[in-house]
PDB file of C-alpha atoms in Angstrom:
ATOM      1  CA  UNK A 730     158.618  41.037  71.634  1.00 38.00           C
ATOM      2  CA  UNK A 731     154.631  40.277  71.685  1.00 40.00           C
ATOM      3  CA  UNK A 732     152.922  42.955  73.426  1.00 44.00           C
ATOM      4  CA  UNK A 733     149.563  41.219  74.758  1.00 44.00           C
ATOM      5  CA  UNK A 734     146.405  43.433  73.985  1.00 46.00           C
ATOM      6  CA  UNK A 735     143.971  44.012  76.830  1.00 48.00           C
ATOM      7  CA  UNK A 736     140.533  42.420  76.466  1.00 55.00           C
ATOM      8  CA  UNK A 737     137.922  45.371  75.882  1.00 65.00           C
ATOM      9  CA  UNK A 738     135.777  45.609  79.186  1.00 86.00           C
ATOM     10  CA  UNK A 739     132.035  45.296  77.341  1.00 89.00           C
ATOM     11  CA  UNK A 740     129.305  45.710  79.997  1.00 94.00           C
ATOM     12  CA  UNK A 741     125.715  44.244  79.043  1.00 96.00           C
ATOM     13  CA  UNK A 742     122.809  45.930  80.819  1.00 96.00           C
ATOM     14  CA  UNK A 743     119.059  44.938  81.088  1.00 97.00           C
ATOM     15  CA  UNK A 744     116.801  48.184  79.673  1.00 98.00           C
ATOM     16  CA  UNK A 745     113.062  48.936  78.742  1.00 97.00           C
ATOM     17  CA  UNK A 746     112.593  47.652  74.833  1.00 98.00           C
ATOM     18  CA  UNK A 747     111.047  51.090  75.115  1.00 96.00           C
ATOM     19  CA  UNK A 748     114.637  52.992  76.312  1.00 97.00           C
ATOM     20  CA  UNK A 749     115.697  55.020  72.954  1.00 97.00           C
ATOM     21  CA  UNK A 750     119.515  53.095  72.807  1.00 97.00           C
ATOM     22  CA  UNK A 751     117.430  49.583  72.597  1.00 97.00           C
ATOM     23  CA  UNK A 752     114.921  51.839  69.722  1.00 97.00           C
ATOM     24  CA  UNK A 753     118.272  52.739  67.853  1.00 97.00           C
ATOM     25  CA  UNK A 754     119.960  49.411  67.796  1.00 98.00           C
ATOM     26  CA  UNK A 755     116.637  47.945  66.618  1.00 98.00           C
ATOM     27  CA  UNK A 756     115.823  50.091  63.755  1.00 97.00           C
ATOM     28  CA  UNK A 757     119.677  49.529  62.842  1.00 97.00           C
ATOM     29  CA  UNK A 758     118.690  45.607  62.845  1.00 97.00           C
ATOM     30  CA  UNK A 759     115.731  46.320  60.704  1.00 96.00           C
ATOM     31  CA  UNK A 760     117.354  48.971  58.562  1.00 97.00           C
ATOM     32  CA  UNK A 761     120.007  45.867  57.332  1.00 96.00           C
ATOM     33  CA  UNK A 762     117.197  43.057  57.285  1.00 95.00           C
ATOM     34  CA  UNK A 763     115.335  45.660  54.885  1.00 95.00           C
ATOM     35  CA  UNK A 764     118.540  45.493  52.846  1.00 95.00           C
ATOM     36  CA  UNK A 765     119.503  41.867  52.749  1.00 94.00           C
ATOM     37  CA  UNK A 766     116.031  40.117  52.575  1.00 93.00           C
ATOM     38  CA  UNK A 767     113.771  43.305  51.106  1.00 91.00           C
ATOM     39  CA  UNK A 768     111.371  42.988  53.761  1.00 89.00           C
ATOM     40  CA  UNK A 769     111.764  42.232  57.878  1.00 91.00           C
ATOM     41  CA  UNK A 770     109.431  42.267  60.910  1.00 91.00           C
ATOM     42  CA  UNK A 771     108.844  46.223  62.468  1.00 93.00           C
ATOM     43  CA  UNK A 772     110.799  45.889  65.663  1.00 94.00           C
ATOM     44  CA  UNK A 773     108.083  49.235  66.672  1.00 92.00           C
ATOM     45  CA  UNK A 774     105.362  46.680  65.967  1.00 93.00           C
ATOM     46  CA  UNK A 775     106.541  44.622  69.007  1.00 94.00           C
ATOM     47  CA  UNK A 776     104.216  45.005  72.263  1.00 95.00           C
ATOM     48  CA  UNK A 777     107.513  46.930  74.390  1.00 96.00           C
ATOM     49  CA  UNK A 778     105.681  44.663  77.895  1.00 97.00           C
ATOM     50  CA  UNK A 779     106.622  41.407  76.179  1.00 97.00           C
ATOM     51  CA  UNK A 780     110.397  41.980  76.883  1.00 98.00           C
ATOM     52  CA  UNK A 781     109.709  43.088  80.369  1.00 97.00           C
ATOM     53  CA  UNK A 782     110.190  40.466  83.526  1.00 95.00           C
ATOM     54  CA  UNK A 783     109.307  38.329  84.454  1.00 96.00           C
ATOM     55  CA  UNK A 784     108.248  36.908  81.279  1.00 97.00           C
ATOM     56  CA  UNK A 785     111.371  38.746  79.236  1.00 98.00           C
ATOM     57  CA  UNK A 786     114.380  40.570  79.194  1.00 98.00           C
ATOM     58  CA  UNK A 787     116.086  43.154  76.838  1.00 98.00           C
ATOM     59  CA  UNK A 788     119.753  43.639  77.088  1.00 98.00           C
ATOM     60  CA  UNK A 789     122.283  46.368  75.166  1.00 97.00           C
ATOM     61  CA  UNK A 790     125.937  45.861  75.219  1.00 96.00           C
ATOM     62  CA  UNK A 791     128.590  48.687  75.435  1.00 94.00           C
ATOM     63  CA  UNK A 792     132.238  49.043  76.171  1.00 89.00           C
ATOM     64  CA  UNK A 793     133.275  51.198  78.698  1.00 85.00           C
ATOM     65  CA  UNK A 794     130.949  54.531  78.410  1.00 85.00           C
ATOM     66  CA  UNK A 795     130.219  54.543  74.823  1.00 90.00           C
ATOM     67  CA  UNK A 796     127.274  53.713  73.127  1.00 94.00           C
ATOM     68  CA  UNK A 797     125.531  50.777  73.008  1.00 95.00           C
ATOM     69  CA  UNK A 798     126.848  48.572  70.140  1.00 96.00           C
ATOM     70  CA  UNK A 799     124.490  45.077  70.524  1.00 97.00           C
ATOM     71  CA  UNK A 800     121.366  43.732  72.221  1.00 98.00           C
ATOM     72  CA  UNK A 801     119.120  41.200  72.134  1.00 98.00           C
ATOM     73  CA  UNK A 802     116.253  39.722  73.992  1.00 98.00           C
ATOM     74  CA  UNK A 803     113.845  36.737  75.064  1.00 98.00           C
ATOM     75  CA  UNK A 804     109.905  36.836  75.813  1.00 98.00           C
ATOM     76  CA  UNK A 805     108.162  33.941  77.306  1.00 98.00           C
ATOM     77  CA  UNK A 806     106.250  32.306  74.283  1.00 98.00           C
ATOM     78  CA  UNK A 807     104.596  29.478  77.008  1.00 97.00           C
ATOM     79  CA  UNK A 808     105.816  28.865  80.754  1.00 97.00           C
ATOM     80  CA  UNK A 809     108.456  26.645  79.139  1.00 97.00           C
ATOM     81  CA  UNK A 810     109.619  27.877  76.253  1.00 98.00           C
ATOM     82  CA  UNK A 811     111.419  31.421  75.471  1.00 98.00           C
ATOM     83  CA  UNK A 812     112.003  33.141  72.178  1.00 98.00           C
ATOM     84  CA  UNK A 813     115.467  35.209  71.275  1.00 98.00           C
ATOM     85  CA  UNK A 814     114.364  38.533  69.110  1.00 97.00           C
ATOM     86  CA  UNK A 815     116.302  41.146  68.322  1.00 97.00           C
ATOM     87  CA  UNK A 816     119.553  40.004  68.053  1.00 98.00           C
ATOM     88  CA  UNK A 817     122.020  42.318  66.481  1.00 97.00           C
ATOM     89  CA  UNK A 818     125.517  43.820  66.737  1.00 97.00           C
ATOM     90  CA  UNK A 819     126.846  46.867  65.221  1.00 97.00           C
ATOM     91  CA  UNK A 820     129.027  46.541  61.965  1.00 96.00           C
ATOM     92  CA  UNK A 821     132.519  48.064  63.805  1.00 93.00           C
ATOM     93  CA  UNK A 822     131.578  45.979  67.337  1.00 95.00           C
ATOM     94  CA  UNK A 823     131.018  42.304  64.834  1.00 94.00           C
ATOM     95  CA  UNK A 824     134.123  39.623  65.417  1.00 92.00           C
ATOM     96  CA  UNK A 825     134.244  39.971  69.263  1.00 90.00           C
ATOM     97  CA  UNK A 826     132.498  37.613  70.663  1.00 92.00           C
ATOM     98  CA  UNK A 827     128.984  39.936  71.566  1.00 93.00           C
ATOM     99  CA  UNK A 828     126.249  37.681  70.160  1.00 96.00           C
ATOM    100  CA  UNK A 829     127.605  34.799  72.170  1.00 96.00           C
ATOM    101  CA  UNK A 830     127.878  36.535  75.312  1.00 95.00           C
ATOM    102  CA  UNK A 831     124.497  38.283  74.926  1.00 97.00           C
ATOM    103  CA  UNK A 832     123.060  34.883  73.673  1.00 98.00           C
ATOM    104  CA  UNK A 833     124.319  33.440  76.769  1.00 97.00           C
ATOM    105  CA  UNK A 834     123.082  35.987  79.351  1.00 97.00           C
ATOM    106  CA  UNK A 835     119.703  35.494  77.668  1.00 98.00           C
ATOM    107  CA  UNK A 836     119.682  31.847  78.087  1.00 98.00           C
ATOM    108  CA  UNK A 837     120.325  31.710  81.385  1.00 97.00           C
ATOM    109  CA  UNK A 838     117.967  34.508  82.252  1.00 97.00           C
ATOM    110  CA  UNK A 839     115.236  32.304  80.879  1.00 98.00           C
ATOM    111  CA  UNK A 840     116.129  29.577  82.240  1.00 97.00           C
ATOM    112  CA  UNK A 841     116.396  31.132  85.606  1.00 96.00           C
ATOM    113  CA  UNK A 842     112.776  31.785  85.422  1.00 97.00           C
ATOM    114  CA  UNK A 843     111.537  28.122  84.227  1.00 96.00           C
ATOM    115  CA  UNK A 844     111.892  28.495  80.669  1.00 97.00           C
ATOM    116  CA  UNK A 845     114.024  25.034  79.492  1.00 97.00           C
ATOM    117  CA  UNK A 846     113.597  25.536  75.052  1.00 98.00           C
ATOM    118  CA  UNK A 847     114.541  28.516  73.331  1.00 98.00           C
ATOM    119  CA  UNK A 848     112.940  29.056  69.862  1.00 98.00           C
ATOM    120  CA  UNK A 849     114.588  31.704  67.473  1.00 98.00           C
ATOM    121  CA  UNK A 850     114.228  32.907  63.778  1.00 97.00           C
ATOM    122  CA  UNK A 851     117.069  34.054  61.806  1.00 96.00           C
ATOM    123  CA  UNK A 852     117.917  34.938  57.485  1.00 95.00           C
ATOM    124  CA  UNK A 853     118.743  32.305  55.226  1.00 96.00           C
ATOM    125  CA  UNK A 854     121.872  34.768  54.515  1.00 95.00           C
ATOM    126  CA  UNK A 855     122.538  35.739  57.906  1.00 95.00           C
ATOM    127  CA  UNK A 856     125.790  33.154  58.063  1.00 95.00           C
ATOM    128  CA  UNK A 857     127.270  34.465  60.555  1.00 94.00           C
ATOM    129  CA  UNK A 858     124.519  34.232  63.231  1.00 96.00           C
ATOM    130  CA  UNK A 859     123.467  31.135  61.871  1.00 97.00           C
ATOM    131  CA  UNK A 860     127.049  29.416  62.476  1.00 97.00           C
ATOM    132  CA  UNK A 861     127.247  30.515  66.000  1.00 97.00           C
ATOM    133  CA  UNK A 862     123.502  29.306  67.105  1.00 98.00           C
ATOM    134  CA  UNK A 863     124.984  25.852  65.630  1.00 97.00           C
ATOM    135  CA  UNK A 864     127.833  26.280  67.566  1.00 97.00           C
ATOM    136  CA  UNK A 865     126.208  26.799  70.308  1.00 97.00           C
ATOM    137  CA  UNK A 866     123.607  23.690  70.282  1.00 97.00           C
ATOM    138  CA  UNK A 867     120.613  25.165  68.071  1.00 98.00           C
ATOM    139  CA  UNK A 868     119.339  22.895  65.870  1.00 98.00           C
ATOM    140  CA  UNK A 869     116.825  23.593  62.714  1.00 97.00           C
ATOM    141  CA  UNK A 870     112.635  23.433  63.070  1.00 97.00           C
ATOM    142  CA  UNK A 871     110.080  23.877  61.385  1.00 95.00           C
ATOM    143  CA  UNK A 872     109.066  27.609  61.050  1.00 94.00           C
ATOM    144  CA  UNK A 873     106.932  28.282  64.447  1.00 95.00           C
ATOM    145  CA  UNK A 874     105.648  31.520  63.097  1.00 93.00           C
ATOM    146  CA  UNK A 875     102.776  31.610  60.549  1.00 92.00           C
ATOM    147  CA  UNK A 876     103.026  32.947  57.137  1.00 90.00           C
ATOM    148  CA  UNK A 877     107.205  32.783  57.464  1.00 91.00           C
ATOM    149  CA  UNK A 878     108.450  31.969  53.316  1.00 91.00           C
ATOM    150  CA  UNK A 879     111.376  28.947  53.975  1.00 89.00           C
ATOM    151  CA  UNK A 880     113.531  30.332  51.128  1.00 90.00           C
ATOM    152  CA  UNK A 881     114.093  32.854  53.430  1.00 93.00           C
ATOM    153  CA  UNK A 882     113.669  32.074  57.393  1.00 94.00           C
ATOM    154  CA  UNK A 883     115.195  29.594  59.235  1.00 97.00           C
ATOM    155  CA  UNK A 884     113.882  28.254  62.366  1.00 97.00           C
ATOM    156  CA  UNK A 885     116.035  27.122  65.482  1.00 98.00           C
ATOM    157  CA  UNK A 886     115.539  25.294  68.723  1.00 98.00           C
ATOM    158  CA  UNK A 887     117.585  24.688  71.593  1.00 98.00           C
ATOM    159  CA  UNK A 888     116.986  22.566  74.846  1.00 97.00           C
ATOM    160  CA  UNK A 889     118.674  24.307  77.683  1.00 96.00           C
ATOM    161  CA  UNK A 890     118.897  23.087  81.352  1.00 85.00           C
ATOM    162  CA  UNK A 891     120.742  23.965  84.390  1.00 70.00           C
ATOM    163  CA  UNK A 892     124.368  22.621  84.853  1.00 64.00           C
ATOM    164  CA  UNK A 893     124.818  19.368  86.887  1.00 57.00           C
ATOM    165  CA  UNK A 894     127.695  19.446  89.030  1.00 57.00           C
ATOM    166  CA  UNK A 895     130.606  16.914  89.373  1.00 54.00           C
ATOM    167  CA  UNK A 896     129.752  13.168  91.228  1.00 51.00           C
ATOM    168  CA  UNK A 897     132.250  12.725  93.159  1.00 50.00           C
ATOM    169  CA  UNK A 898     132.901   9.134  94.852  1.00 46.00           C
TER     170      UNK A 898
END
């Protein structure tokens, strides 16, 4: 007999970059960038207002009442085009499908507001997150951030517009 498992019930929430779960989850991110790549952007050196909306979002991700085990957010880099920063999930929360549903809600935030490209940066070594931007329809750029070393950063762009419906005849 198969018993089937139920799906865990993960909530994702929109918060202040400022609110101390997004601060924790951040400096987690920046704690394993430090690690892997010996150096990483200060997620404290990030203006808090540029994740703020209109012209952002922040989100966290936890299941049921517990903690807060992912976020990730966009800020409006032109009217058009909208960057993904900060995305990260926990060590014991990786393998469930997080990243792509926070990805996701992201997207379509932005593109609910007018943004139609999304430009985000990820580790050469950061496989993981690089196969499911691919899967998803990111494709590599050229580094759009000065100074970024291309032994090390990799780029992505995607083109994202809203859903046409069905034709029916």
């Amino acid at each position: 007999m198969t018993l089937l498992q139920a799906t865990p019930q993960w909530t994702l929430t929109a918060v202040s970059y400022r609110a101390a779960d997004a601060r924790t989850l951040t400096r987690a991110l920046h704690q394993e960038q430090l690690a892997t790549y010996g150096s990483a952007d200060d997620p404290e050196a990030t203006d808090c207002a540029e994740f703020d909306a209109p012209n952002g979002q922040f989100l966290l991700a936890r299941l049921a009442d517990g903690p807060p085990l992912a976020c990730g957010g966009w800020r409006a880099l032109s009217p058009t085009t909208a960057e993904i920063k900060r995305m990260y999930v926990a060590p014991a929360a990786r393998g469930q499908g997080l990243g792509r549903r926070i990805l996701a809600a992201l997207e379509q935030d932005a593109l609910g507001r007018g943004h139609t490209e999304v430009l985000l940066e990820t580790g050469v070594h950061n496989t993981a997150a690089l196969a499911l931007y691919t899967a998803v329809g990111y494709t590599p750029v050229r580094s759009y951030v000065p100074g970024r070393n291309p032994d090390i950063n990799r780029a992505l762009k995607k083109v994202i517009l809203q859903p046409t419906g069905c034709v029916h005849s």
